[in-house]
Short mmCIF file of C-alpha atoms in Angstrom, two decimals:
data_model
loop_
_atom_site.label_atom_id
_atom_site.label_comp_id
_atom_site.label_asym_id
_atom_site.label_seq_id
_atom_site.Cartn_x
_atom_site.Cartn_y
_atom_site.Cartn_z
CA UNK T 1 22.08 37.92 -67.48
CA UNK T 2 19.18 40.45 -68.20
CA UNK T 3 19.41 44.20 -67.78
CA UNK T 4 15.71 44.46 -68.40
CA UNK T 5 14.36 46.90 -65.37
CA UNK T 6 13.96 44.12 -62.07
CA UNK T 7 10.31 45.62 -62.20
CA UNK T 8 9.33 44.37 -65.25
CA UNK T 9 10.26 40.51 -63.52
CA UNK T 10 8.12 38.87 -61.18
CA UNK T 11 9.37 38.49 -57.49
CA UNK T 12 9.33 34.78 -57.60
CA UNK T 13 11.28 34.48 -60.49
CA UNK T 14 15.41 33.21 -59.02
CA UNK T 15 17.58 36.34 -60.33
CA UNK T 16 20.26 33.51 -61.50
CA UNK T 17 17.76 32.24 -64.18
CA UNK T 18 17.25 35.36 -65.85
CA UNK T 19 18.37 35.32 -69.81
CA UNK T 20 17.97 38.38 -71.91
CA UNK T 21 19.30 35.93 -74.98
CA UNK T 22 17.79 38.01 -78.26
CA UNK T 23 15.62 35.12 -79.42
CA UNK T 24 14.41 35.42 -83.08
CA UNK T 25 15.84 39.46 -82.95
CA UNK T 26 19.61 39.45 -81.83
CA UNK T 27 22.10 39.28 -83.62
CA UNK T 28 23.74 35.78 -82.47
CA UNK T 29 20.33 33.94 -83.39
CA UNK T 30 20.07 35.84 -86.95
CA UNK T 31 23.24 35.12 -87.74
CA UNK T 32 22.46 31.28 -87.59
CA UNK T 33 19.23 30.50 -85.82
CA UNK T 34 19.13 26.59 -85.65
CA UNK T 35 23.31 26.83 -84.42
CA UNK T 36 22.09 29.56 -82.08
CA UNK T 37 19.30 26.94 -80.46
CA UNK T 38 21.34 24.29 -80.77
CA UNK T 39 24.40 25.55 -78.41
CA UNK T 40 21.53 26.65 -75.98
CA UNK T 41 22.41 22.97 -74.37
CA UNK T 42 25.55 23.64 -73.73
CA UNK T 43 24.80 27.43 -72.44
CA UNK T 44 21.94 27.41 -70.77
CA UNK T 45 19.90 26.07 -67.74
CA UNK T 46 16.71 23.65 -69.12
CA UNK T 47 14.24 26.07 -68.09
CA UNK T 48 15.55 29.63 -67.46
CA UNK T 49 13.39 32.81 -67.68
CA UNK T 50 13.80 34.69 -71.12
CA UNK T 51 12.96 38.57 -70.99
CA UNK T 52 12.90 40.02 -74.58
CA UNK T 53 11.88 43.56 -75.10
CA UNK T 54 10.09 42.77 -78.24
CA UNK T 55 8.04 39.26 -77.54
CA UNK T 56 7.93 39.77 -73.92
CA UNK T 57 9.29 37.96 -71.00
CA UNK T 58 8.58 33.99 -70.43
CA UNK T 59 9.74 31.57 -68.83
CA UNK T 60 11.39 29.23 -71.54
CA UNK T 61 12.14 25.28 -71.93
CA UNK T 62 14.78 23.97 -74.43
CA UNK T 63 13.97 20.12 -72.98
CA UNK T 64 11.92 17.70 -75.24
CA UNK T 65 10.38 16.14 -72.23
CA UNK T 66 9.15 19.51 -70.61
CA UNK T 67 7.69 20.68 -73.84
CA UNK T 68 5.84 17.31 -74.17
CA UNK T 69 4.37 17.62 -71.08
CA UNK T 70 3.39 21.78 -71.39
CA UNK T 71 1.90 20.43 -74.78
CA UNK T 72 -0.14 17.69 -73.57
CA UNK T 73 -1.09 18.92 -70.15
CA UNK T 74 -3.82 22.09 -70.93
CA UNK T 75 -5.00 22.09 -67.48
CA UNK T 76 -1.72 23.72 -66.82
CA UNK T 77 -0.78 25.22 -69.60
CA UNK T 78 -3.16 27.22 -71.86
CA UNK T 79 -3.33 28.71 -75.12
CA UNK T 80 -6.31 31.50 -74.92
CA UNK T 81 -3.86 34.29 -75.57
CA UNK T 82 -1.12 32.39 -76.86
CA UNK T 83 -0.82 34.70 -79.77
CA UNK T 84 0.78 38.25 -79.64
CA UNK T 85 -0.94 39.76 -82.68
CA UNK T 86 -2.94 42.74 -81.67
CA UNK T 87 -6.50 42.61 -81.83
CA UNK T 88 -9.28 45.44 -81.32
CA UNK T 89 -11.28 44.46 -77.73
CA UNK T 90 -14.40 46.00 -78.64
CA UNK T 91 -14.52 43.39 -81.46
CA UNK T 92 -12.26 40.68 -80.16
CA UNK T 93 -11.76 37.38 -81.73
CA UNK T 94 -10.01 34.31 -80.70
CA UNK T 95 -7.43 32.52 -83.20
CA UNK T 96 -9.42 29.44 -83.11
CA UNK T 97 -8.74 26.19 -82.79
CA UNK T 98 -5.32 27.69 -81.66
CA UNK T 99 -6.71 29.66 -78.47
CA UNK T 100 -9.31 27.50 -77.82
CA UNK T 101 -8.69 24.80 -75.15
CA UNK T 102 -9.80 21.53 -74.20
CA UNK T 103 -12.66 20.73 -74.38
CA UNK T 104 -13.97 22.97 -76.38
CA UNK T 105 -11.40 22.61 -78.78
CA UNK T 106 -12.35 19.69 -80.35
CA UNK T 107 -15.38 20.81 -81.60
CA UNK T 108 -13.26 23.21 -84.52
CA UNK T 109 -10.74 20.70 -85.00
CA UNK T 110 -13.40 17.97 -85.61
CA UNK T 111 -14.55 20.48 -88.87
CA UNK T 112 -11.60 19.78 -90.56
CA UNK T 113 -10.19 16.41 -89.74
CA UNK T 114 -11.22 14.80 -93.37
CA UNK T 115 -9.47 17.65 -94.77
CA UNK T 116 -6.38 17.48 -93.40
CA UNK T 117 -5.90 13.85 -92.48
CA UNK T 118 -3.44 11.84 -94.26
CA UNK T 119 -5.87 10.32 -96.53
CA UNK T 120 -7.28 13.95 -96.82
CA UNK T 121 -3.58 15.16 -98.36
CA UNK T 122 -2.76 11.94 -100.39
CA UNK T 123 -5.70 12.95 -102.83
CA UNK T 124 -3.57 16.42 -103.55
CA UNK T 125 -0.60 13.87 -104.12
CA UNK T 126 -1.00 14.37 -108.30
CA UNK T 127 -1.94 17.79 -107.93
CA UNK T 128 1.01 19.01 -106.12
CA UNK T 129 3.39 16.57 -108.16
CA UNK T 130 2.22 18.82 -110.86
CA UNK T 131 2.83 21.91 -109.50
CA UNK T 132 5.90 21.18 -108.43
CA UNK T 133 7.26 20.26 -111.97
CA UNK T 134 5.45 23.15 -113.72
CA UNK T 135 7.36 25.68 -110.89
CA UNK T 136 10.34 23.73 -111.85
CA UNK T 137 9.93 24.49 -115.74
CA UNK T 138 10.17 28.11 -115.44
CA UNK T 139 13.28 28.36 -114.19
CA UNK T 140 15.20 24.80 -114.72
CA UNK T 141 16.94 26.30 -118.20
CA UNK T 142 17.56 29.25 -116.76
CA UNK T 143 20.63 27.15 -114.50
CA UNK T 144 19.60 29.45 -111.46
CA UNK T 145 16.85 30.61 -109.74
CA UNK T 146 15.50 32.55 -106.17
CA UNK T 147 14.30 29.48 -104.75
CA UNK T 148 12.17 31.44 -102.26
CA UNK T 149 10.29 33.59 -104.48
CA UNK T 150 10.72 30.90 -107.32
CA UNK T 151 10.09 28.07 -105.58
CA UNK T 152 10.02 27.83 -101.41
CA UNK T 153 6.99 29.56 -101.40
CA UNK T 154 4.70 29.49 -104.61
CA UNK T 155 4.84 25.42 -104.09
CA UNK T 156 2.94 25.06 -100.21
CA UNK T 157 1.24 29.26 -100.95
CA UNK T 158 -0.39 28.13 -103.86
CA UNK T 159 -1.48 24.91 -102.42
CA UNK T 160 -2.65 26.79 -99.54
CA UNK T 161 -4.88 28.90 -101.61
CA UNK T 162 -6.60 26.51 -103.90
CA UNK T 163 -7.46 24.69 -100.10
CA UNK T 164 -8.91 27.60 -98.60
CA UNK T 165 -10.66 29.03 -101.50
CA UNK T 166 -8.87 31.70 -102.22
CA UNK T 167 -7.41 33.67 -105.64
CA UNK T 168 -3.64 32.68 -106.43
CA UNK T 169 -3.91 36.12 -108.37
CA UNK T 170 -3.59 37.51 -104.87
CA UNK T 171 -0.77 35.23 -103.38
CA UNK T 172 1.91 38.58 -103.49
CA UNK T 173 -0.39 40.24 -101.70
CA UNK T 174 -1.56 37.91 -98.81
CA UNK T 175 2.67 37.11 -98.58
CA UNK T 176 3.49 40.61 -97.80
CA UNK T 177 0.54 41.14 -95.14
CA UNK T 178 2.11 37.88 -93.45
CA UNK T 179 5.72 39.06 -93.65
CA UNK T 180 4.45 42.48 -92.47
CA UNK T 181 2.67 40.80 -89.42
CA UNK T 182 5.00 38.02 -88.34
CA UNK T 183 8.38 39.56 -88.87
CA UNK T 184 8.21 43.07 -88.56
CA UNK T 185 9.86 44.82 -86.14
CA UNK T 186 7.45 47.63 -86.31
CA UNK T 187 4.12 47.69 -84.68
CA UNK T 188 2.40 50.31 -86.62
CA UNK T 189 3.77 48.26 -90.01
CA UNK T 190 2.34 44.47 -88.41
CA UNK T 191 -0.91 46.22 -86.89
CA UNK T 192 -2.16 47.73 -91.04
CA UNK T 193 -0.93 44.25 -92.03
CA UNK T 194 -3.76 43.06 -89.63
CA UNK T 195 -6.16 45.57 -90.74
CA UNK T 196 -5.93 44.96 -94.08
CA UNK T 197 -5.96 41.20 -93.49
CA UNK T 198 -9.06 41.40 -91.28
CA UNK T 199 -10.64 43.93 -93.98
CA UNK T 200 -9.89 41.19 -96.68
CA UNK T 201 -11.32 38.07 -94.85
CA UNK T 202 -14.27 40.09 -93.11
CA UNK T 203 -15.07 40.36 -97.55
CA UNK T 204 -14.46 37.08 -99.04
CA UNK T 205 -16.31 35.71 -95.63
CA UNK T 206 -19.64 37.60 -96.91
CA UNK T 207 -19.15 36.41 -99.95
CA UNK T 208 -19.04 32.75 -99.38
CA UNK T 209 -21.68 33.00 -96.81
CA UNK T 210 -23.81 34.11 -99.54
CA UNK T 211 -22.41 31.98 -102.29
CA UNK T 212 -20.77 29.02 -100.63
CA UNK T 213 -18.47 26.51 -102.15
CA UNK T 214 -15.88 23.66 -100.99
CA UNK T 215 -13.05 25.20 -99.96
CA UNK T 216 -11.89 25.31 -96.19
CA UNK T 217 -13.63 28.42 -95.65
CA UNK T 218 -16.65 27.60 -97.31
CA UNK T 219 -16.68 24.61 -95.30
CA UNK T 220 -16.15 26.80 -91.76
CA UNK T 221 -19.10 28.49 -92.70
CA UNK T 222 -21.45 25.74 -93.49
CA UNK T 223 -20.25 24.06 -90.86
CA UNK T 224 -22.73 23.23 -87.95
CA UNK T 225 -21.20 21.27 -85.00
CA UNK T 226 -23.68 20.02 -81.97
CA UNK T 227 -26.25 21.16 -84.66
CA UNK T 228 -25.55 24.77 -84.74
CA UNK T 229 -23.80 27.36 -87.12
CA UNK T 230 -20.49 28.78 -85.85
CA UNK T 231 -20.80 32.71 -84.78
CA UNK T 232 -19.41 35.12 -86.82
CA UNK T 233 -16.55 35.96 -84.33
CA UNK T 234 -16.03 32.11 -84.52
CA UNK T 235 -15.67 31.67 -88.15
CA UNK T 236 -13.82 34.94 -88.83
CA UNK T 237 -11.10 33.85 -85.77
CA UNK T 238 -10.98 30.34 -87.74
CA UNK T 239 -10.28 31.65 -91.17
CA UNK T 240 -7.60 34.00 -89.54
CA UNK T 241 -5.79 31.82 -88.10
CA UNK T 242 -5.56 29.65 -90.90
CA UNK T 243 -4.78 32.16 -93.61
CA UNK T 244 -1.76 33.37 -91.19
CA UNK T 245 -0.62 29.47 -90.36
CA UNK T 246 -0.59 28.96 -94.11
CA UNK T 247 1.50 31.21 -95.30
CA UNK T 248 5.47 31.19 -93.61
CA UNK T 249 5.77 27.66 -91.91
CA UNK T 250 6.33 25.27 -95.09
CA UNK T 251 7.93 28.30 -96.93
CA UNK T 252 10.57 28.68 -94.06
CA UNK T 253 11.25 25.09 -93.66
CA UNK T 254 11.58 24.54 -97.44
CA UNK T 255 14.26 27.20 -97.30
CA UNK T 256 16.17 26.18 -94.33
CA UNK T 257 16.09 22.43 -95.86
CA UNK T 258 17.40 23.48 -99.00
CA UNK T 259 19.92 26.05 -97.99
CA UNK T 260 21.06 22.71 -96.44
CA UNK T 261 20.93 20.53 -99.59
CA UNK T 262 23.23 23.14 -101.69
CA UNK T 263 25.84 23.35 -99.22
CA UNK T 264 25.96 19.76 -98.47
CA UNK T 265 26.26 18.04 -101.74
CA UNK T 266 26.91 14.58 -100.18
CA UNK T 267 23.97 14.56 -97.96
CA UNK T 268 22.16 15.45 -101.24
CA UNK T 269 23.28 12.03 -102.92
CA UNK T 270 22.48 10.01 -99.62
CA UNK T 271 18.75 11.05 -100.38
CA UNK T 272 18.65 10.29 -104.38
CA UNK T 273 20.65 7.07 -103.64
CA UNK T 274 18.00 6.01 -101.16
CA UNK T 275 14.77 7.02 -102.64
CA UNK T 276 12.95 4.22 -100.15
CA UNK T 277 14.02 6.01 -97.10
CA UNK T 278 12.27 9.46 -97.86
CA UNK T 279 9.94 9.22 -94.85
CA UNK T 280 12.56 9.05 -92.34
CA UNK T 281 14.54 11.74 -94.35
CA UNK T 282 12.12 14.13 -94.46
CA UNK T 283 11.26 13.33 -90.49
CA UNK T 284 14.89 13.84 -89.86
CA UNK T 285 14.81 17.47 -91.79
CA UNK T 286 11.92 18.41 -90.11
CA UNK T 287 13.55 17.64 -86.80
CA UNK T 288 16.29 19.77 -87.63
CA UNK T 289 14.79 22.63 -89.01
CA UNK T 290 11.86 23.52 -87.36
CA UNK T 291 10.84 26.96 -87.71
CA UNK T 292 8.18 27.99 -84.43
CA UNK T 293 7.85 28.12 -80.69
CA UNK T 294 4.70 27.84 -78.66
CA UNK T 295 3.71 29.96 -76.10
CA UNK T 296 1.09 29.04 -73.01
CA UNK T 297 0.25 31.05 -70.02
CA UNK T 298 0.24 28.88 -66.80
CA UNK T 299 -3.54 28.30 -65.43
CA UNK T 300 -1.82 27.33 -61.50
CA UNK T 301 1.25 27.11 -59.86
CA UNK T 302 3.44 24.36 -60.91
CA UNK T 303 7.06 23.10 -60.14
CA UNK T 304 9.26 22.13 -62.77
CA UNK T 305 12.79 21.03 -62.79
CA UNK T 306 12.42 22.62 -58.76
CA UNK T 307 12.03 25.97 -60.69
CA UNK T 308 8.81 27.45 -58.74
CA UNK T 309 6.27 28.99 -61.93
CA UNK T 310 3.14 30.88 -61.02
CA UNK T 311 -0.35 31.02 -62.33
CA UNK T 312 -0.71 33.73 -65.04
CA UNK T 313 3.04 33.34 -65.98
CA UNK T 314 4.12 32.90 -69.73
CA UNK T 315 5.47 29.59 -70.83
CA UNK T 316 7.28 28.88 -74.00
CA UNK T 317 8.88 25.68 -75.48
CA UNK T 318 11.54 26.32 -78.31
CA UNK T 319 10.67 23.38 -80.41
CA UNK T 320 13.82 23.82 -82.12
CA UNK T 321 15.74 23.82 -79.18
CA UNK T 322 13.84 21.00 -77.76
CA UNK T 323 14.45 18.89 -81.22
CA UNK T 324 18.05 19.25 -80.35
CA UNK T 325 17.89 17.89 -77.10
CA UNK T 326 20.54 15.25 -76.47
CA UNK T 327 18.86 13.21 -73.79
CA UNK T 328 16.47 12.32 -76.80
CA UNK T 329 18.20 12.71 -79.87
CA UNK T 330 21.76 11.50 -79.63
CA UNK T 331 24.43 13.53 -81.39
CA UNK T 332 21.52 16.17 -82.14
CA UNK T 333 23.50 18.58 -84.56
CA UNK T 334 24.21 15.39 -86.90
CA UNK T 335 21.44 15.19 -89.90
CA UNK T 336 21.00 10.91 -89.49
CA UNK T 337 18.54 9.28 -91.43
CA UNK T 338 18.78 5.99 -90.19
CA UNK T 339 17.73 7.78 -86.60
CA UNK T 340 15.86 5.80 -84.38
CA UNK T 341 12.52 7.06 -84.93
CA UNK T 342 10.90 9.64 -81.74
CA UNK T 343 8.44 12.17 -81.62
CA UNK T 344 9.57 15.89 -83.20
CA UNK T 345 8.13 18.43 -82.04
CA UNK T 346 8.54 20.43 -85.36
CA UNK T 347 4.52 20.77 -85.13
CA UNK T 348 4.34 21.26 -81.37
CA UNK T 349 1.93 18.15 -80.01
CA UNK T 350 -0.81 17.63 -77.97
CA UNK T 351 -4.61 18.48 -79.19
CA UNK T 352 -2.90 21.84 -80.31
CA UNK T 353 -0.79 20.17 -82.78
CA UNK T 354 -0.51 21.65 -86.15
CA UNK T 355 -3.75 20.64 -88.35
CA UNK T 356 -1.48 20.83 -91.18
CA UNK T 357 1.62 18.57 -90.25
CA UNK T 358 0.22 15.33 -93.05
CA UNK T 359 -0.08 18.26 -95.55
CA UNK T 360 3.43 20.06 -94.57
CA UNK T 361 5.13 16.38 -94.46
CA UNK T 362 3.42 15.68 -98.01
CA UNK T 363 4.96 19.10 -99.87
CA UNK T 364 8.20 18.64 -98.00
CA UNK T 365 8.34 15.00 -99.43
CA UNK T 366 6.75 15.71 -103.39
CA UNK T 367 9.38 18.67 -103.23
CA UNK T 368 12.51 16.53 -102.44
CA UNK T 369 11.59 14.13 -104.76
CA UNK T 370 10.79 15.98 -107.59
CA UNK T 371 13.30 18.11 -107.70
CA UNK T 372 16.25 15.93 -106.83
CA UNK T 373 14.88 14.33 -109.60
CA UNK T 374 15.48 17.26 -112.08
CA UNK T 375 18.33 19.40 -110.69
CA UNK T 376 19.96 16.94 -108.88
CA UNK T 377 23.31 19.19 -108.23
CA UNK T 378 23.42 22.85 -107.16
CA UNK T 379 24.63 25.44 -104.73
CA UNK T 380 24.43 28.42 -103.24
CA UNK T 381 24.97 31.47 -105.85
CA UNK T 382 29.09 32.37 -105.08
CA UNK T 383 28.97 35.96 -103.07
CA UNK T 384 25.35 35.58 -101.78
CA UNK T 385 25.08 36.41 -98.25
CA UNK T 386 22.09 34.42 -96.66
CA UNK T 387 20.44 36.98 -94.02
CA UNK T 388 17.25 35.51 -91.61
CA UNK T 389 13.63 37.07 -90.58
CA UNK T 390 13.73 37.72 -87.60
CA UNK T 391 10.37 36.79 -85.79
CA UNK T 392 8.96 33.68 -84.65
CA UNK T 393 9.14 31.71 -88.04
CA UNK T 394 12.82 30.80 -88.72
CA UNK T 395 13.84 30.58 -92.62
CA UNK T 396 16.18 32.94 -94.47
CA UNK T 397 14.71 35.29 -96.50
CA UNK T 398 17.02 34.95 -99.76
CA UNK T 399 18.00 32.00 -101.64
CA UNK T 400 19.83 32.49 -104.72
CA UNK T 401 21.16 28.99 -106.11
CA UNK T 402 22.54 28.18 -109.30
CA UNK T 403 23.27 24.84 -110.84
#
């Protein structure tokens, strides 16, 4: 039960429903965050209200079926301050398309459908095969390497970059402003991360505007939906949003998968042996190790599971959670890749559903293949203690692996 102050909890909320659980900070989850969401089944109510001192209190599905329908419904559920990062009101910008709903929406996301549709990603196919192999050559001799800093993220970072338009020179420096802002604990340490973010982008925004080119934010800018440029509020929210979304989700899921892979060596030769099936193994990864959570506030009252929520509460769905739910996945801790195929929710769903899912899907599945290919057997370095961010993108921060 919580032992937050009863002040700090709305009056409607059932006192029996209250969880103060330490999601992405306590000590249970960071000790092993997908186990942690996993056993939430077994421990927990479907929809319960979650008090945290650090995220705030919400109330909180781990169902697939209630997160598909918070997703898909926005006239109940909306994202305009889905976001905690902190933001200055006298010059206030919304994380578009993210906190933009229906129907306005669709007017951002229509900028960069080409981009990021699966033909879009297929044409960065060679490209990333390449990058991938000369990451790979750097360290492959070497018998060992810190796949995170070596591997999990210079692979999706740099192809990140090269999209938006921005220097790989810089890729250090843009990682430790998102660390800074996503995981830390500290508000004075995430709010300079945001000011020198904002600082940053407000720059290489002038510059494009004035000398545009073809990356995503070049194309932001020259964009002109219903016939008319996007405000500078608009386009700076836009290329914020991105440049933060860019950065951790890949990186943690590549670590999670193959912090997997080392320890489960026979798993590792079901993939090689069955080089066909990579599409429904990297589906079934993805299920099991996604990394985020999405918040809504509700826009009216609504009953749910005869749990009474009010307009203005907080709503989250722990897509992890809700990828382990057994009334849709059977068996949901076992890694199957001959699973009956359903929708994951490891890039939420709805119009709000990650822009980037055909690119993620297409570095997750270049990555396997590639290097499976070359270091087909390895482990986890013997000693190495594998500690997690805490925050609301799951992925240890430490890798080491030897082979």
């Amino acid at each position: 039960m919580a032992t937050a102050p009863a002040a700090e909890i709305p009056a409607h909320v059932p006192r029996e429903l209250i969880r103060e659980i330490g999601l992405t900070t306590g000590p249970e989850f960071l000790a092993a965050p997908h186990d942690f969401m996993a056993k939430l089944h077994d421990t927990h109510p479907p929809l319960f209200y979650s008090v945290n001192p650090m995220t705030g209190n919400a109330w909180a599905t781990i169902k697939h079926e209630d997160a598909f329908f918070a997703l898909r419904h926005p006239e109940y559920f909306s994202t305009a301050d889905a976001t905690p990062f902190p933001r200055d009101p006298n010059n206030f910008f919304y994380f578009i398309p993210l906190e933009i709903d229906p129907p306005h929406h669709r007017k951002y996301r229509a900028i960069l459908d080409s981009t990021f549709s699966p033909q879009g990603v297929l044409k960065l196919e060679g490209y990333m095969r390449k990058l991938t192999n000369d990451l790979i050559d750097q360290f492959i001799d070497k018998g060992a390497c810190e796949f995170t800093t070596d591997f999990g993220r210079p692979l999706p970072v740099s192809i990140f970059l090269d999209l938006m338009g921005l220097p790989q020179n810089m890729r250090d420096t843009f990682v430790g402003w998102a660390v800074d802002l996503l995981h830390s604990q500290d508000r004075m340490t995430a709010g300079m991360a945001m000011r020198g973010i904002e600082a940053y982008l407000a720059k290489v925004i002038a510059e494009k505007t004035e000398n545009p080119d073809d990356g995503v934010i070049g194309t932001i800018i020259q964009a002109r939906p219903n016939g008319e440029p996007l405000t500078e509020r608009e386009i700076f929210g836009f290329t914020f949003f991105l440049f933060i979304a860019g950065l951790d989700t890949v990186f943690a899921t590549l670590n999670n998968i193959w912090l997997w892979l080392a320890n489960n060596p026979d798993r590792r030769r079901e993939i090689i042996a069955n080089p066909d099936n990579i599409n429904a193994q990297v589906e079934e990864l993805l299920r099991v190790f996604s990394v985020t959570f999405s918040g809504r506030t509700l826009t009216q009252d609504l009953e749910m599971r005869g749990v009474k929520m009010k307009a203005g509460d907080k709503f989250m769905s722990i897509l992890p959670a809700c990828n382990y739910d057994p009334d849709v996945f059977p068996d949901p801790k076992t890694i199957d890749f001959g699973r009956q195929r359903k929708p994951i929710l490891a890039f939420a769903g709805g119009v709000h559903s990650c822009i980037g899912a055909h690119l993620a899907r297409l570095e997750i599945k270049v990555g396997l293949q590639e290097w499976l290919r070359r270091i087909p057997d390895f482990s986890v370095k013997t000693g190495a203690t594998v500690e997690y961010y805490p925050g609301g993108v799951v992925g240890p921060k430490a890798l080491p692996l030897v082979w």
